[in-house]
GROMACS .gro file of C-alpha atoms in nm:
model
  281
    1UNK     CA    1  -3.061  -8.330  -0.609
    2UNK     CA    2  -2.765  -8.122  -0.502
    3UNK     CA    3  -2.743  -7.921  -0.829
    4UNK     CA    4  -3.097  -7.765  -0.811
    5UNK     CA    5  -3.033  -7.667  -0.447
    6UNK     CA    6  -2.718  -7.477  -0.547
    7UNK     CA    7  -2.912  -7.280  -0.808
    8UNK     CA    8  -3.172  -7.175  -0.558
    9UNK     CA    9  -2.901  -7.042  -0.322
   10UNK     CA   10  -2.750  -6.829  -0.597
   11UNK     CA   11  -3.084  -6.662  -0.676
   12UNK     CA   12  -3.136  -6.587  -0.310
   13UNK     CA   13  -2.790  -6.426  -0.289
   14UNK     CA   14  -2.867  -6.205  -0.589
   15UNK     CA   15  -3.198  -6.111  -0.439
   16UNK     CA   16  -3.037  -6.016  -0.111
   17UNK     CA   17  -2.772  -5.807  -0.295
   18UNK     CA   18  -3.043  -5.616  -0.486
   19UNK     CA   19  -3.223  -5.548  -0.162
   20UNK     CA   20  -2.901  -5.419  -0.002
   21UNK     CA   21  -2.852  -5.179  -0.295
   22UNK     CA   22  -3.204  -5.048  -0.265
   23UNK     CA   23  -3.153  -4.993   0.109
   24UNK     CA   24  -2.821  -4.817   0.052
   25UNK     CA   25  -2.968  -4.581  -0.206
   26UNK     CA   26  -3.260  -4.504   0.021
   27UNK     CA   27  -3.030  -4.424   0.314
   28UNK     CA   28  -2.809  -4.203   0.090
   29UNK     CA   29  -3.113  -4.009  -0.031
   30UNK     CA   30  -3.234  -3.957   0.327
   31UNK     CA   31  -2.882  -3.844   0.428
   32UNK     CA   32  -2.876  -3.593   0.141
   33UNK     CA   33  -3.212  -3.454   0.246
   34UNK     CA   34  -3.089  -3.421   0.607
   35UNK     CA   35  -2.770  -3.249   0.493
   36UNK     CA   36  -2.976  -3.001   0.295
   37UNK     CA   37  -3.179  -2.928   0.606
   38UNK     CA   38  -2.868  -2.878   0.818
   39UNK     CA   39  -2.713  -2.653   0.547
   40UNK     CA   40  -3.024  -2.438   0.554
   41UNK     CA   41  -2.978  -2.389   0.926
   42UNK     CA   42  -2.613  -2.301   0.870
   43UNK     CA   43  -2.709  -2.045   0.605
   44UNK     CA   44  -2.972  -1.895   0.832
   45UNK     CA   45  -2.710  -1.851   1.107
   46UNK     CA   46  -2.467  -1.701   0.860
   47UNK     CA   47  -2.727  -1.442   0.759
   48UNK     CA   48  -2.802  -1.368   1.121
   49UNK     CA   49  -2.429  -1.330   1.190
   50UNK     CA   50  -2.395  -1.089   0.897
   51UNK     CA   51  -2.678  -0.873   1.034
   52UNK     CA   52  -2.517  -0.874   1.379
   53UNK     CA   53  -2.180  -0.787   1.236
   54UNK     CA   54  -2.337  -0.502   1.038
   55UNK     CA   55  -2.494  -0.362   1.350
   56UNK     CA   56  -2.161  -0.371   1.528
   57UNK     CA   57  -1.983  -0.204   1.239
   58UNK     CA   58  -2.247   0.067   1.234
   59UNK     CA   59  -2.212   0.118   1.607
   60UNK     CA   60  -1.836   0.153   1.594
   61UNK     CA   61  -1.842   0.372   1.285
   62UNK     CA   62  -2.037   0.624   1.486
   63UNK     CA   63  -1.794   0.595   1.781
   64UNK     CA   64  -1.498   0.654   1.549
   65UNK     CA   65  -1.631   0.978   1.398
   66UNK     CA   66  -1.517   1.218   1.674
   67UNK     CA   67  -1.166   1.070   1.652
   68UNK     CA   68  -1.163   1.102   1.276
   69UNK     CA   69  -1.268   1.467   1.314
   70UNK     CA   70  -0.995   1.531   1.573
   71UNK     CA   71  -0.736   1.363   1.348
   72UNK     CA   72  -0.837   1.581   1.053
   73UNK     CA   73  -0.795   1.891   1.264
   74UNK     CA   74  -0.443   1.785   1.359
   75UNK     CA   75  -0.346   1.682   1.008
   76UNK     CA   76  -0.449   2.031   0.889
   77UNK     CA   77  -0.154   2.169   1.087
   78UNK     CA   78   0.096   1.968   0.882
   79UNK     CA   79   0.175   2.109   0.535
   80UNK     CA   80   0.154   1.869   0.242
   81UNK     CA   81   0.042   1.582   0.470
   82UNK     CA   82  -0.183   1.416   0.215
   83UNK     CA   83   0.032   1.453  -0.098
   84UNK     CA   84   0.322   1.305   0.104
   85UNK     CA   85   0.103   1.016   0.216
   86UNK     CA   86  -0.009   0.937  -0.136
   87UNK     CA   87   0.340   0.963  -0.279
   88UNK     CA   88   0.472   0.727  -0.013
   89UNK     CA   89   0.200   0.470  -0.077
   90UNK     CA   90   0.332   0.216  -0.330
   91UNK     CA   91   0.003   0.161  -0.514
   92UNK     CA   92  -0.116   0.520  -0.524
   93UNK     CA   93   0.223   0.664  -0.619
   94UNK     CA   94   0.220   0.442  -0.928
   95UNK     CA   95  -0.089   0.636  -1.040
   96UNK     CA   96   0.055   0.983  -0.989
   97UNK     CA   97   0.205   1.190  -1.269
   98UNK     CA   98   0.449   1.472  -1.199
   99UNK     CA   99   0.181   1.741  -1.243
  100UNK     CA  100  -0.069   1.533  -1.038
  101UNK     CA  101   0.170   1.574  -0.746
  102UNK     CA  102   0.182   1.946  -0.802
  103UNK     CA  103  -0.200   1.964  -0.793
  104UNK     CA  104  -0.218   1.743  -0.484
  105UNK     CA  105   0.000   1.994  -0.292
  106UNK     CA  106  -0.323   2.192  -0.258
  107UNK     CA  107  -0.508   1.895  -0.105
  108UNK     CA  108  -0.589   1.984   0.260
  109UNK     CA  109  -0.825   1.713   0.377
  110UNK     CA  110  -0.949   1.368   0.279
  111UNK     CA  111  -1.254   1.210   0.431
  112UNK     CA  112  -1.411   0.863   0.381
  113UNK     CA  113  -1.776   0.817   0.473
  114UNK     CA  114  -1.937   0.475   0.472
  115UNK     CA  115  -2.313   0.488   0.423
  116UNK     CA  116  -2.536   0.395   0.718
  117UNK     CA  117  -2.608   0.065   0.546
  118UNK     CA  118  -2.239  -0.024   0.508
  119UNK     CA  119  -2.311  -0.280   0.244
  120UNK     CA  120  -2.467  -0.011   0.014
  121UNK     CA  121  -2.143   0.180  -0.043
  122UNK     CA  122  -1.918   0.473   0.059
  123UNK     CA  123  -1.799   0.822  -0.047
  124UNK     CA  124  -1.446   0.975  -0.061
  125UNK     CA  125  -1.418   1.350  -0.039
  126UNK     CA  126  -1.104   1.550  -0.131
  127UNK     CA  127  -1.088   1.910  -0.009
  128UNK     CA  128  -0.864   2.158  -0.190
  129UNK     CA  129  -0.735   2.510  -0.132
  130UNK     CA  130  -0.755   2.763  -0.411
  131UNK     CA  131  -0.526   2.631  -0.685
  132UNK     CA  132  -0.423   2.700  -1.046
  133UNK     CA  133  -0.578   2.377  -1.183
  134UNK     CA  134  -0.953   2.369  -1.112
  135UNK     CA  135  -1.234   2.570  -0.954
  136UNK     CA  136  -1.372   2.298  -0.730
  137UNK     CA  137  -1.316   2.320  -0.356
  138UNK     CA  138  -1.429   1.956  -0.303
  139UNK     CA  139  -1.395   1.657  -0.541
  140UNK     CA  140  -1.599   1.348  -0.442
  141UNK     CA  141  -1.652   0.998  -0.571
  142UNK     CA  142  -1.929   0.771  -0.448
  143UNK     CA  143  -1.965   0.394  -0.478
  144UNK     CA  144  -2.309   0.228  -0.457
  145UNK     CA  145  -2.455  -0.118  -0.451
  146UNK     CA  146  -2.821  -0.132  -0.553
  147UNK     CA  147  -3.073  -0.373  -0.423
  148UNK     CA  148  -2.978  -0.635  -0.679
  149UNK     CA  149  -2.611  -0.604  -0.574
  150UNK     CA  150  -2.495  -0.435  -0.893
  151UNK     CA  151  -2.216  -0.178  -0.832
  152UNK     CA  152  -2.213   0.172  -0.969
  153UNK     CA  153  -2.022   0.495  -0.905
  154UNK     CA  154  -2.060   0.871  -0.959
  155UNK     CA  155  -1.831   1.161  -0.905
  156UNK     CA  156  -1.791   1.538  -0.909
  157UNK     CA  157  -1.739   1.699  -1.246
  158UNK     CA  158  -1.401   1.871  -1.233
  159UNK     CA  159  -1.419   2.234  -1.349
  160UNK     CA  160  -1.072   2.276  -1.502
  161UNK     CA  161  -0.918   2.619  -1.545
  162UNK     CA  162  -0.817   2.719  -1.896
  163UNK     CA  163  -0.531   2.504  -2.020
  164UNK     CA  164  -0.498   2.318  -1.693
  165UNK     CA  165  -0.690   1.997  -1.760
  166UNK     CA  166  -0.446   1.737  -1.635
  167UNK     CA  167  -0.643   1.456  -1.802
  168UNK     CA  168  -0.555   1.601  -2.145
  169UNK     CA  169  -0.182   1.653  -2.099
  170UNK     CA  170   0.041   1.586  -2.399
  171UNK     CA  171   0.236   1.261  -2.425
  172UNK     CA  172   0.555   1.468  -2.419
  173UNK     CA  173   0.480   1.581  -2.058
  174UNK     CA  174   0.396   1.226  -1.956
  175UNK     CA  175   0.709   1.089  -2.121
  176UNK     CA  176   0.918   1.339  -1.923
  177UNK     CA  177   0.755   1.215  -1.605
  178UNK     CA  178   0.807   0.858  -1.709
  179UNK     CA  179   1.181   0.910  -1.753
  180UNK     CA  180   1.198   1.057  -1.408
  181UNK     CA  181   1.005   0.773  -1.245
  182UNK     CA  182   1.140   0.493  -1.459
  183UNK     CA  183   0.798   0.345  -1.531
  184UNK     CA  184   0.499   0.412  -1.758
  185UNK     CA  185   0.282   0.697  -1.635
  186UNK     CA  186  -0.096   0.696  -1.642
  187UNK     CA  187  -0.279   0.982  -1.818
  188UNK     CA  188  -0.354   1.145  -1.484
  189UNK     CA  189  -0.457   1.060  -1.130
  190UNK     CA  190  -0.765   1.275  -1.189
  191UNK     CA  191  -0.894   1.051  -1.466
  192UNK     CA  192  -1.000   0.826  -1.175
  193UNK     CA  193  -1.289   1.068  -1.107
  194UNK     CA  194  -1.435   1.014  -1.453
  195UNK     CA  195  -1.371   0.637  -1.473
  196UNK     CA  196  -1.684   0.445  -1.389
  197UNK     CA  197  -1.616   0.143  -1.600
  198UNK     CA  198  -1.566  -0.108  -1.314
  199UNK     CA  199  -1.714   0.034  -0.995
  200UNK     CA  200  -1.716  -0.308  -0.833
  201UNK     CA  201  -1.337  -0.344  -0.857
  202UNK     CA  202  -1.210   0.014  -0.816
  203UNK     CA  203  -0.864  -0.047  -0.674
  204UNK     CA  204  -0.789   0.315  -0.584
  205UNK     CA  205  -1.112   0.361  -0.396
  206UNK     CA  206  -1.060   0.040  -0.199
  207UNK     CA  207  -0.696   0.131  -0.118
  208UNK     CA  208  -0.797   0.475   0.012
  209UNK     CA  209  -1.093   0.338   0.212
  210UNK     CA  210  -0.940   0.020   0.357
  211UNK     CA  211  -0.567   0.098   0.377
  212UNK     CA  212  -0.486   0.468   0.386
  213UNK     CA  213  -0.791   0.612   0.567
  214UNK     CA  214  -0.772   0.386   0.877
  215UNK     CA  215  -0.410   0.501   0.942
  216UNK     CA  216  -0.262   0.759   0.699
  217UNK     CA  217   0.019   0.843   0.943
  218UNK     CA  218   0.203   0.519   0.875
  219UNK     CA  219   0.252   0.624   0.511
  220UNK     CA  220   0.331   0.987   0.591
  221UNK     CA  221   0.615   0.869   0.812
  222UNK     CA  222   0.765   0.633   0.558
  223UNK     CA  223   1.140   0.730   0.553
  224UNK     CA  224   1.272   0.890   0.240
  225UNK     CA  225   1.487   0.621   0.074
  226UNK     CA  226   1.694   0.888  -0.110
  227UNK     CA  227   1.793   1.046   0.218
  228UNK     CA  228   1.883   0.711   0.362
  229UNK     CA  229   2.100   0.629   0.062
  230UNK     CA  230   2.264   0.971   0.081
  231UNK     CA  231   2.348   0.913   0.452
  232UNK     CA  232   2.492   0.573   0.362
  233UNK     CA  233   2.711   0.730   0.094
  234UNK     CA  234   2.838   0.996   0.336
  235UNK     CA  235   2.923   0.728   0.587
  236UNK     CA  236   3.113   0.541   0.318
  237UNK     CA  237   3.305   0.855   0.231
  238UNK     CA  238   3.388   0.910   0.595
  239UNK     CA  239   3.514   0.555   0.622
  240UNK     CA  240   3.728   0.596   0.316
  241UNK     CA  241   3.873   0.921   0.450
  242UNK     CA  242   3.955   0.754   0.782
  243UNK     CA  243   4.120   0.466   0.596
  244UNK     CA  244   4.324   0.714   0.393
  245UNK     CA  245   4.444   0.889   0.706
  246UNK     CA  246   4.541   0.559   0.860
  247UNK     CA  247   4.745   0.470   0.546
  248UNK     CA  248   4.923   0.809   0.562
  249UNK     CA  249   5.004   0.755   0.929
  250UNK     CA  250   5.142   0.409   0.859
  251UNK     CA  251   5.354   0.540   0.570
  252UNK     CA  252   5.481   0.816   0.793
  253UNK     CA  253   5.583   0.568   1.060
  254UNK     CA  254   5.765   0.360   0.798
  255UNK     CA  255   5.954   0.667   0.674
  256UNK     CA  256   6.051   0.760   1.026
  257UNK     CA  257   6.183   0.408   1.084
  258UNK     CA  258   6.396   0.430   0.768
  259UNK     CA  259   6.531   0.765   0.872
  260UNK     CA  260   6.630   0.634   1.213
  261UNK     CA  261   6.815   0.345   1.046
  262UNK     CA  262   7.002   0.591   0.819
  263UNK     CA  263   7.099   0.798   1.123
  264UNK     CA  264   7.235   0.495   1.305
  265UNK     CA  265   7.437   0.391   1.003
  266UNK     CA  266   7.575   0.747   0.971
  267UNK     CA  267   7.687   0.751   1.337
  268UNK     CA  268   7.863   0.409   1.297
  269UNK     CA  269   8.050   0.547   0.993
  270UNK     CA  270   8.171   0.850   1.174
  271UNK     CA  271   8.315   0.633   1.459
  272UNK     CA  272   8.498   0.410   1.212
  273UNK     CA  273   8.648   0.709   1.035
  274UNK     CA  274   8.783   0.848   1.365
  275UNK     CA  275   8.954   0.524   1.471
  276UNK     CA  276   9.247   0.526   1.223
  277UNK     CA  277   9.340   0.883   1.322
  278UNK     CA  278   9.367   0.789   1.685
  279UNK     CA  279   9.591   0.488   1.596
  280UNK     CA  280   9.815   0.704   1.379
  281UNK     CA  281   9.886   0.934   1.670
   0.00000   0.00000   0.00000
């Protein structure tokens, strides 16, 4: 009778195990549903936070405007401020050809304007004095995000003066600039205004908006490495001259010591020569 009893117990164990699996799966499903509900609440708060952050950004953008205006007025008093700033910026300088720099010497003001709905885009304006390259007084490029989130850009058409289109320079000119800068030159900085191929990842636009515009002074004041190297070389020359003078002084002292020894030997010789004469007398 013991064998049948053992079989019954095994069936009961299997039945209990199946019931435990069903309970576990049910609890997991309920947990997943609750996680989804909690995640929805988190997403709702994130959207609310984004809206609040946007309002704060809009508020402080308006508060910054008078200071940006004052800064522009002060920058206007410094010749070649913006071309110096661009040349000193490592990413922007890599995009500048030799003639681009010449054209940017006529750049008097740069302004970045974020649209009221910050998420929808921004505009960069470049103001120029009368120059030999193009007729425009202002060159602008705008970046937009439409309602579906797709990026796009548009820009001012540059009205080049005859024979001055920097975007059509010969390879010979660019190779000359490349030799000077020791790296491959782009066609021209100004091709950026006509390049709308990847508005969502426009590096130059982002660098100007997020890095240069908030504080251009930090790049204007970057020290000239050539000057620093020149000063270092002058210091080295001065040190070498001082060392040379010290060597000369030391040699002079040695010569004087040798002369003193020769004089002493001479005096001793004269005394010895006089001694026999005195004895002979």
